[in-house]
Coordinates of C-alpha atoms and ligand atoms in Angstrom, one line a residue:
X669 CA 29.5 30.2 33.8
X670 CA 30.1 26.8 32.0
X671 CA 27.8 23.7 32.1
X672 CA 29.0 20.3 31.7
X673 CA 27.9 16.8 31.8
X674 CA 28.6 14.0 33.9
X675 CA 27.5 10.1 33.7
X676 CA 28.2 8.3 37.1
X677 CA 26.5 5.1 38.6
X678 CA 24.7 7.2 41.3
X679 CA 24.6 10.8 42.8
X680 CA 27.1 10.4 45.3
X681 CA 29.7 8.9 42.8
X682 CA 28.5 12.2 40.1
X683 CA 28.8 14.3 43.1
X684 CA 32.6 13.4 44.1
X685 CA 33.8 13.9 40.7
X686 CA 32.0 16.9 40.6
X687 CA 33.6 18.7 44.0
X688 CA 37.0 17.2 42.7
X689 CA 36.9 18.7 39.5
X690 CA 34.9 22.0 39.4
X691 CA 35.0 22.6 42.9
X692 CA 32.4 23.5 46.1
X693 CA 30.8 26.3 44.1
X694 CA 29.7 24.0 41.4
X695 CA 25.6 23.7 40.9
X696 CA 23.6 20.7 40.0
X697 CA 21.6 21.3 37.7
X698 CA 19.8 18.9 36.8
X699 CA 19.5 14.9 36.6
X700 CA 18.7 11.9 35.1
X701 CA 18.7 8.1 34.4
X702 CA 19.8 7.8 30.6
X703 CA 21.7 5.2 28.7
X704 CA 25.4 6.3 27.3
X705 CA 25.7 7.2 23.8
X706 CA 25.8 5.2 21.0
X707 CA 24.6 2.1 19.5
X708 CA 26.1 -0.6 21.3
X709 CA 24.7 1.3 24.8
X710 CA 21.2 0.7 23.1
X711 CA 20.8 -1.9 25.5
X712 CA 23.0 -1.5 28.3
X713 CA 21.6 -0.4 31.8
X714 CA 21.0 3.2 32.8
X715 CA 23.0 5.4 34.4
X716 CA 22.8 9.0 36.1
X717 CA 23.4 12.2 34.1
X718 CA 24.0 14.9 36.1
X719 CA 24.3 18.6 34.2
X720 CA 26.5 20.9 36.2
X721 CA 26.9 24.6 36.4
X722 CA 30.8 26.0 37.5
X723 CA 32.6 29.3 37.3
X724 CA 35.6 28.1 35.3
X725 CA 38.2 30.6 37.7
X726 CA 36.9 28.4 41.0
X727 CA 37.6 25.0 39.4
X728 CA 40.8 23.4 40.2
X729 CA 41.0 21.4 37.4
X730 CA 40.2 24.0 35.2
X731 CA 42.6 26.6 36.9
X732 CA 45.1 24.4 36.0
X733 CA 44.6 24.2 32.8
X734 CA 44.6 27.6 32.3
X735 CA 40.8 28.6 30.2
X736 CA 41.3 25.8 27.6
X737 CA 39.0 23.6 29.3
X738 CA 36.0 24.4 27.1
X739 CA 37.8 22.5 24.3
X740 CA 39.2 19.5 26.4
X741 CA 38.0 15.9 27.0
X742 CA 37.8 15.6 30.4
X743 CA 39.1 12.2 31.6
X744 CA 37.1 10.7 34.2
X745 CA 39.1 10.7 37.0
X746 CA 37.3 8.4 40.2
X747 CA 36.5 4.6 40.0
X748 CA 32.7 5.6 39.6
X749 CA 33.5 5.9 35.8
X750 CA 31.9 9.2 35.9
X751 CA 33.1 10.9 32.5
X752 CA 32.2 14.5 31.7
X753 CA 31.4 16.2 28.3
X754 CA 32.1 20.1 28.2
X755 CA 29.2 22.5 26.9
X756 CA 30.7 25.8 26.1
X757 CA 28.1 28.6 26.9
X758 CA 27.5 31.4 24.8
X759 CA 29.7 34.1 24.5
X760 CA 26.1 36.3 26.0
X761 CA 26.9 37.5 29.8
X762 CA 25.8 35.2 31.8
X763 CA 22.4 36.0 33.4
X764 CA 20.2 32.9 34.9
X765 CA 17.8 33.5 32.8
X766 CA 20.0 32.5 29.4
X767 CA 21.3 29.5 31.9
X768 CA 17.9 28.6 32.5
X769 CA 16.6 28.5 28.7
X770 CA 19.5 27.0 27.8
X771 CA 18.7 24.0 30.4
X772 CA 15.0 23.7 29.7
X773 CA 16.0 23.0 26.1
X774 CA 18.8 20.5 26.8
X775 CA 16.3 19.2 28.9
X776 CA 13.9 18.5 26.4
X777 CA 16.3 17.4 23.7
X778 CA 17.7 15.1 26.0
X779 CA 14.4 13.7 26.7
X780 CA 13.7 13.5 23.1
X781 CA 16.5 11.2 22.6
X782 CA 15.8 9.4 25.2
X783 CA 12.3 8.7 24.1
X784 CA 13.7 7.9 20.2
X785 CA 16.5 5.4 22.0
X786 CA 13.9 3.6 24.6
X787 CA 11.7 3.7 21.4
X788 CA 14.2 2.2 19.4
X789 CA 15.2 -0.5 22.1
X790 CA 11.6 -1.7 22.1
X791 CA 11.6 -2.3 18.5
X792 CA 14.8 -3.9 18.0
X793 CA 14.0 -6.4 21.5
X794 CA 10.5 -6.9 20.3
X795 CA 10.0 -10.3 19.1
X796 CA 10.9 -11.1 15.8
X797 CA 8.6 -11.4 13.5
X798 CA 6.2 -14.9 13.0
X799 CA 8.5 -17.4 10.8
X800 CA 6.9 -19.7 8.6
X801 CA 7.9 -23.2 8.1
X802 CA 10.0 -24.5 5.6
X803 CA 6.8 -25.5 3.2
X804 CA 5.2 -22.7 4.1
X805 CA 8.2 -20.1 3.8
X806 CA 8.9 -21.8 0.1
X807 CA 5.0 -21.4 -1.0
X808 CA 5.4 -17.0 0.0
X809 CA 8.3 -17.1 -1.8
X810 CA 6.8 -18.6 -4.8
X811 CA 4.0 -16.2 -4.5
X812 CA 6.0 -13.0 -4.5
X813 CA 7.8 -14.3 -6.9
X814 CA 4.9 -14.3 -9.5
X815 CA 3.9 -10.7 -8.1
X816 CA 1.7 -11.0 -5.4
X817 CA 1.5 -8.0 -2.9
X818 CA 3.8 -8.8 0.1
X819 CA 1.0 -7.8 2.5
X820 CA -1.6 -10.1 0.9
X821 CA 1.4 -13.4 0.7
X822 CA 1.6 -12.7 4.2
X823 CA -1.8 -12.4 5.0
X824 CA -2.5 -16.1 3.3
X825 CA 0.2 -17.4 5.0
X826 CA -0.6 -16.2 8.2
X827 CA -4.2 -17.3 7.7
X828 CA -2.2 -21.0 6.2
X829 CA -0.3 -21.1 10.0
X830 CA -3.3 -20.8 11.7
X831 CA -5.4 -23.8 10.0
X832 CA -2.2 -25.8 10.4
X833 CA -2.0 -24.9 13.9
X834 CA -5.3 -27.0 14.5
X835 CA -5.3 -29.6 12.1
X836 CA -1.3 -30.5 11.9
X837 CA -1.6 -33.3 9.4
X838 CA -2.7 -31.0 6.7
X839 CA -0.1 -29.9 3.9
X840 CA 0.5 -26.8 3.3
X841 CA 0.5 -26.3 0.0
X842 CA -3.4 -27.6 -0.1
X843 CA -4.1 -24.8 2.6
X844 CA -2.5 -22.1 0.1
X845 CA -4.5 -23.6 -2.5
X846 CA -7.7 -23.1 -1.2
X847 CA -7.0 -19.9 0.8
X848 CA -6.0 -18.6 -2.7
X849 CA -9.3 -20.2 -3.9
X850 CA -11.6 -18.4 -1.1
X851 CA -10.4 -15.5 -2.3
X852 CA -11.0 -15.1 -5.8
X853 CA -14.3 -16.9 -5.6
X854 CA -16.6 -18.2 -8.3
X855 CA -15.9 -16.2 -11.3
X856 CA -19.4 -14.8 -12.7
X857 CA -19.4 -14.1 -16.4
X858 CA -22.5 -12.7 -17.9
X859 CA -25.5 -15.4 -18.3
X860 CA -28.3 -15.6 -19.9
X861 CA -31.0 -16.8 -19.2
X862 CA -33.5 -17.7 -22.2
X863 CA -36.4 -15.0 -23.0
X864 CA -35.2 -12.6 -20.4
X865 CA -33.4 -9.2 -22.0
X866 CA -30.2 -8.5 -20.2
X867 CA -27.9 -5.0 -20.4
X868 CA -24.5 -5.0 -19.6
X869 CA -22.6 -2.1 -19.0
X870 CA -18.7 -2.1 -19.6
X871 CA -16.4 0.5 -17.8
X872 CA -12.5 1.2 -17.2
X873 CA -10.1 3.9 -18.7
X874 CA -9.0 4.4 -22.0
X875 CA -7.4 1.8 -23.9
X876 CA -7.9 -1.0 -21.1
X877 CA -9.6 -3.2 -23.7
X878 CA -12.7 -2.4 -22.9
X879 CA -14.3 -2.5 -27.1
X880 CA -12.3 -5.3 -27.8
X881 CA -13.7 -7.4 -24.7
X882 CA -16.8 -6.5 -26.1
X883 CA -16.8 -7.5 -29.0
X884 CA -15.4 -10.8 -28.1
X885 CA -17.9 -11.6 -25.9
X886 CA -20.7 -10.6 -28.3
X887 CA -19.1 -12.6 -30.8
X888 CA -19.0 -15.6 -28.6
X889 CA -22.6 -15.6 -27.9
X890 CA -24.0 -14.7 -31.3
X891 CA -21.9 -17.8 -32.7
X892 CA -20.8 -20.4 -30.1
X893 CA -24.5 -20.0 -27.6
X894 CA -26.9 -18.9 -31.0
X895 CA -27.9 -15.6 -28.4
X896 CA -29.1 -12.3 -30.4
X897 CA -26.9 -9.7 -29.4
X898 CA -26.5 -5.5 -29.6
X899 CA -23.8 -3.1 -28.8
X900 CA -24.3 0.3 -28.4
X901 CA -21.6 2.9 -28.2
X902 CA -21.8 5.9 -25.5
X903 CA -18.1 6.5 -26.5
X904 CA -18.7 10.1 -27.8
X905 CA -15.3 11.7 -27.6
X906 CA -13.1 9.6 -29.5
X907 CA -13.4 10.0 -33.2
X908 CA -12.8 6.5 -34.8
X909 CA -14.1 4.4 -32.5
X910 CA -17.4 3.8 -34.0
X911 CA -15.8 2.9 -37.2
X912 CA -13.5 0.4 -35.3
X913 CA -16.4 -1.1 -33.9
X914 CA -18.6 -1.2 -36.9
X915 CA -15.8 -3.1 -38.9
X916 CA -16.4 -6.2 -36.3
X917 CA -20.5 -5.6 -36.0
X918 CA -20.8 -5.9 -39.8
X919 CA -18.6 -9.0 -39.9
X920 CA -20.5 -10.4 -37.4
X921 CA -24.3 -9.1 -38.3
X922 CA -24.4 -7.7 -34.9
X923 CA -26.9 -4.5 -34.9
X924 CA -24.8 -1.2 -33.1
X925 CA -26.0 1.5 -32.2
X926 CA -24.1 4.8 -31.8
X927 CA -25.4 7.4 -29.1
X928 CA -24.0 10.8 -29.6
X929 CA -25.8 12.4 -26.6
X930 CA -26.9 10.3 -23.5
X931 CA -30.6 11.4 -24.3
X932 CA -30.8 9.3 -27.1
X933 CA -29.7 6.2 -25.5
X934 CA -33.4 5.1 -24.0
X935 CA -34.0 5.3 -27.8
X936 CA -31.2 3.2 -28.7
X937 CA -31.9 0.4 -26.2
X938 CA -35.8 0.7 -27.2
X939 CA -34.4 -0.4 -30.8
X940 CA -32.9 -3.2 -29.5
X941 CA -35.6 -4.8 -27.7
X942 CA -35.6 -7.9 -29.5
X943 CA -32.3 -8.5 -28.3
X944 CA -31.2 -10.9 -26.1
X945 CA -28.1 -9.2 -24.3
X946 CA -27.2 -5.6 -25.3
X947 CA -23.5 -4.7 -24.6
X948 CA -22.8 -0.5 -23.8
X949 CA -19.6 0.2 -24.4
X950 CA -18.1 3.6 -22.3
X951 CA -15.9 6.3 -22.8
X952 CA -12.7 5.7 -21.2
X953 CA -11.6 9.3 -20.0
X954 CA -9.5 10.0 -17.3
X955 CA -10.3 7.9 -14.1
X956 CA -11.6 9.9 -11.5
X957 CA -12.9 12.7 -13.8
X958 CA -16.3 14.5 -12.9
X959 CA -18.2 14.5 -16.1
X960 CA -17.2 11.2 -16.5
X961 CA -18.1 9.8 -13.2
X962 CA -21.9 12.0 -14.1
X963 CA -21.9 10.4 -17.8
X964 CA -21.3 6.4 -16.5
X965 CA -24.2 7.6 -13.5
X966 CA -26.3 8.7 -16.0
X967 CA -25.8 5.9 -18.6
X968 CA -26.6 3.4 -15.4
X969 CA -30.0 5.1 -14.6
X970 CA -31.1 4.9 -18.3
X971 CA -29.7 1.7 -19.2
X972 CA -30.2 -0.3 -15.7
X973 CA -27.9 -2.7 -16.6
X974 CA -28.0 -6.0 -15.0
X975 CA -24.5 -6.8 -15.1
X976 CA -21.4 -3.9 -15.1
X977 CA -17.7 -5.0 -16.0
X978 CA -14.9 -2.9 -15.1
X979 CA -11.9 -3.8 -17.3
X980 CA -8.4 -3.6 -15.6
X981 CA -5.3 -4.4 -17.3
X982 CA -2.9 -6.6 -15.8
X983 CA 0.0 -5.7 -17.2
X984 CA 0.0 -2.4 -15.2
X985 CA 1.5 -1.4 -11.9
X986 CA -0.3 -2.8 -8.8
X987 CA -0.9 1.5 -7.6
X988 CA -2.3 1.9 -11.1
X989 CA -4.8 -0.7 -11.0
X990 CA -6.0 0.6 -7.8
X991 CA -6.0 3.9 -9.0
X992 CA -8.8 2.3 -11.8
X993 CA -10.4 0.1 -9.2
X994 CA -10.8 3.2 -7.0
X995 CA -12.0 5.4 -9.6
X996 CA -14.9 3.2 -10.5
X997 CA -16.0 2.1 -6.9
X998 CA -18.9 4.9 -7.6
X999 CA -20.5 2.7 -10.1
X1000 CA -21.4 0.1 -7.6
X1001 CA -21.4 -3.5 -7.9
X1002 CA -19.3 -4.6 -10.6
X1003 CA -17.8 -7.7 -12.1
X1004 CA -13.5 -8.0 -13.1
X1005 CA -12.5 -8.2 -16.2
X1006 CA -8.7 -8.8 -16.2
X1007 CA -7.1 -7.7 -20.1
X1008 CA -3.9 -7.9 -21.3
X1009 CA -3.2 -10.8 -19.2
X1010 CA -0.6 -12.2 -22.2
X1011 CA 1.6 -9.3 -21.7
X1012 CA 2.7 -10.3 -18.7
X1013 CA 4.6 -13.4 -17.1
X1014 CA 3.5 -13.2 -14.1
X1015 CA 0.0 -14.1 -12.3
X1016 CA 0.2 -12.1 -9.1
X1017 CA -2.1 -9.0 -10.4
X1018 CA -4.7 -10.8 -10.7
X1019 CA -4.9 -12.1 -7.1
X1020 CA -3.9 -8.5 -5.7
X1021 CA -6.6 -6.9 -8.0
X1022 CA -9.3 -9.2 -6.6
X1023 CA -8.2 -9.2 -3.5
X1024 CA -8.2 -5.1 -3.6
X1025 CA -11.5 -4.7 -5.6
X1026 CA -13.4 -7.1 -3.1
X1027 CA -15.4 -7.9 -6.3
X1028 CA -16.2 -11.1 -8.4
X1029 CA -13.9 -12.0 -11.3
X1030 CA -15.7 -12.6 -14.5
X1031 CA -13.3 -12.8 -17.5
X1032 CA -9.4 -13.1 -18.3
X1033 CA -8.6 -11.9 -21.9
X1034 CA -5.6 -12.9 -23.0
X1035 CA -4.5 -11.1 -26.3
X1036 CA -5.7 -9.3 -30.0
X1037 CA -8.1 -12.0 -31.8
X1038 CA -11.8 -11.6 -31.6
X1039 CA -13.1 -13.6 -30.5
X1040 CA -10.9 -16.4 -29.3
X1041 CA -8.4 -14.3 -26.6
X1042 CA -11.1 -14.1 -23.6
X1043 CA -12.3 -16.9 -20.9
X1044 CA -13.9 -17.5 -17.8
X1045 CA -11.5 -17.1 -15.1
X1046 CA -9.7 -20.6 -14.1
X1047 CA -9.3 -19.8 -10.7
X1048 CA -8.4 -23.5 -9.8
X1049 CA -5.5 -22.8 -12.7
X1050 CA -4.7 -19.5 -11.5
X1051 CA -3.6 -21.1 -7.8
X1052 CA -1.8 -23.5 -9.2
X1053 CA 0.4 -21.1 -11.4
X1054 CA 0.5 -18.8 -8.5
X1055 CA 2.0 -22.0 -6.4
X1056 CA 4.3 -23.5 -8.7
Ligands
LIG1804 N1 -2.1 -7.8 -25.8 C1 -3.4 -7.5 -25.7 N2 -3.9 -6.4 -26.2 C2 -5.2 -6.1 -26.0 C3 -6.1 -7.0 -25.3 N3 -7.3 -6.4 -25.3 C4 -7.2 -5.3 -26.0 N4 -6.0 -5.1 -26.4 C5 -5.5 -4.0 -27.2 O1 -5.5 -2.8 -26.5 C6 -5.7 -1.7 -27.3 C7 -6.9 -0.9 -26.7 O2 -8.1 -1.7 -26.8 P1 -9.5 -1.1 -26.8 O3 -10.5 -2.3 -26.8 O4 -9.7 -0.1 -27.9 O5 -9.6 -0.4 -25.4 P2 -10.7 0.6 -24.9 O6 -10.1 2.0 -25.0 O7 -10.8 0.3 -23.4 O8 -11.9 0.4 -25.6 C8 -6.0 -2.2 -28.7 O9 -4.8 -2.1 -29.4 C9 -6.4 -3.7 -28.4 O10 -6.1 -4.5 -29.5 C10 -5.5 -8.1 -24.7 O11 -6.1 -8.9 -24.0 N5 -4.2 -8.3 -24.9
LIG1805 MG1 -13.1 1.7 -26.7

């Protein structure tokens, strides 16, 4: 028993071919509507597909041909442009059951494709995606150009499209501009407010820049705002770093504090109380590691810090500053500070790390010198870079 394929326009086409070919013994197996093979039949209308079951001896075509049929194209012989394809059965004696199995898994393959084809025709006659206009189109450009996330260009401008859609005479480059604005926000570095004693906690991995942000800031309001400043130093795994920082704080006659085991640091703070802000600097292990997610927990519940910074860098990849950003979201609600920001060209980091942290920018530090290289975010100076 052989079983072979047949595409006609409709039964009685499939079934003349059928007779014609294989004879009155042969057995329908099977049918149904499919599209022919191949790409350019994507889209072309359906046809029948019959599978048919024949003893190879009671075929007349086959007879005449002499057993090589298994191996030969079939030319479709009736105006119905039914067309065959041979499918040589296993070399197994042939029981029903075999012929069965055998059809109930063409079956599903076929329907398989099928599904992946009717699939694919939806996708490739769905409507093309929203174009921008011209202004519009130029301004994403110009964005991804300076490294904004494709997802979050397309987000503005789909956001741009819509406010244009209702208030025509607006240009779209002002729309960006204040899309881009909305976003970041109004940046919110650490104030003081006289007489009232503020902690601020600073946190971010390793070598992100989070001591020399520190001691930037600290140096900025001891000498340009006249404020009395701390720092204190939870950082108890890295050997060196207290004698990094106590190179600046002596320079500067800034009182630092050095907290070997997080027990001490009540202590340390109480020491400090006639301070006006007191920065803590962290650790920066591993993001996401345990004891260093219970340290920062526990250096929050001593220290109650008003304001927390995390410091991200932005000349990293955009998955490793969500890696950071993720790895802090545990210590609540915490202010931006973008570092590194001169070792890079481009802007677009900063926009995609505000827009992934969902959290106020504070500060953009911008190189080595304490205590010059840091500043308030320019977000009206960032969207303008971004769009030109
Ligand atoms: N180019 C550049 N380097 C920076 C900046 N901020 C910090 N660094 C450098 O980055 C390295 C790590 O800084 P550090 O403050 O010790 O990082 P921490 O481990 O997070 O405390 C040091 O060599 C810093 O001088 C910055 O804004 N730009
Ligand atoms: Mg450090």
């Amino acid at each position: 028993m052989l079983v072979k394929r047949y595409h006609a326009k409709d039964m009685q086409a499939a079934m003349e071919v059928v007779k014609r070919e294989l004879g009155p013994d042969a057995v329908i197996l099977n049918s149904r509507k499919t599209r022919r093979k191949g790409f350019k039949n994507l889209f072309s209308k359906r046809i029948l597909e019959v599978m048919v079951a024949y003893e190879p001896e009671k075929a007349p075509i086959a007879r005449k041909i002499n057993g090589y049929l298994s191996r030969q194209q079939t030319e479709p012989a009736v105006p119905a442009r039914a067309e065959a394809e041979e499918e040589p059965q296993s070399a197994e004696p042939d029981n029903g059951e075999t012929l069965k199995r055998l059809n109930e898994r063409i079956e599903t393959l076929g329907q398989m494709v099928a599904g992946l084809i009717d699939k694919f025709g939806e996708f490739a006659a769905a409507e093309p995606e929203r174009r921008y206009p011209e202004s519009l189109e130029a301004l994403v450009s110009r964005l991804t150009e300076n490294r904004v996330d494709g997802e979050l260009a397309h987000t503005l401008a789909r956001d741009a499209l819509d406010i244009i859609a209702v208030q025509p005479g607006v240009s779209a480059e002002d729309v960006m501009e204040q899309l881009i604005l909305d976003l970041v926000g109004v940046p919110e570095p650490v104030l003081h407010r006289r007489y009232k004693r503020k902690t601020v906690l600073v946190l971010g991995p390793t070598g992100v820049g989070k001591t020399t942000s520190i001691v930037k800031l600290a140096a900025n309001f001891a000498l340009k705002q006249n404020k009395k400043v701390g720092i204190i130093n939870t950082d108890m795994y890295r050997i060196g770093a207290n004698e990094q920082m106590k190179t600046y704080t002596d320079i500067l006659s800034i009182p630092f504090g050095a907290v070997y085991q997080l027990d001490e640091l009540g202590g340390v703070i109480e020491s400090m109380r006639d301070r006006d802000i007191i920065f803590i600097d962290t650790a920066g292990k591993k993001p996401g590691d345990d004891q260093h997610r219970e340290d920062v927990l526990e250096i929050i519940r001593i220290a109650r810090p008003e304001d927390m910074l995390l410091c991200v860098p932005a000349s990293t990849s955009f998955s490793a500053v969500k890696e950071i950003i993720d790895a802090y979201e545990f210590a609540g609600d915490f202010k931006l500070v973008v570092t590194k920001l001169d070792e890079t060209d481009f802007r677009g980091m900063l926009l995609n790390l505000i827009w992934y942290a969902r959290k106020s920018p504070a500060y953009v530090t911008t190189g080595q010198n304490v205590p010059d290289d840091i500043d308030v975010l320019d977000a009206a100076g960032l969207a303008e870079r971004l769009l030109h």
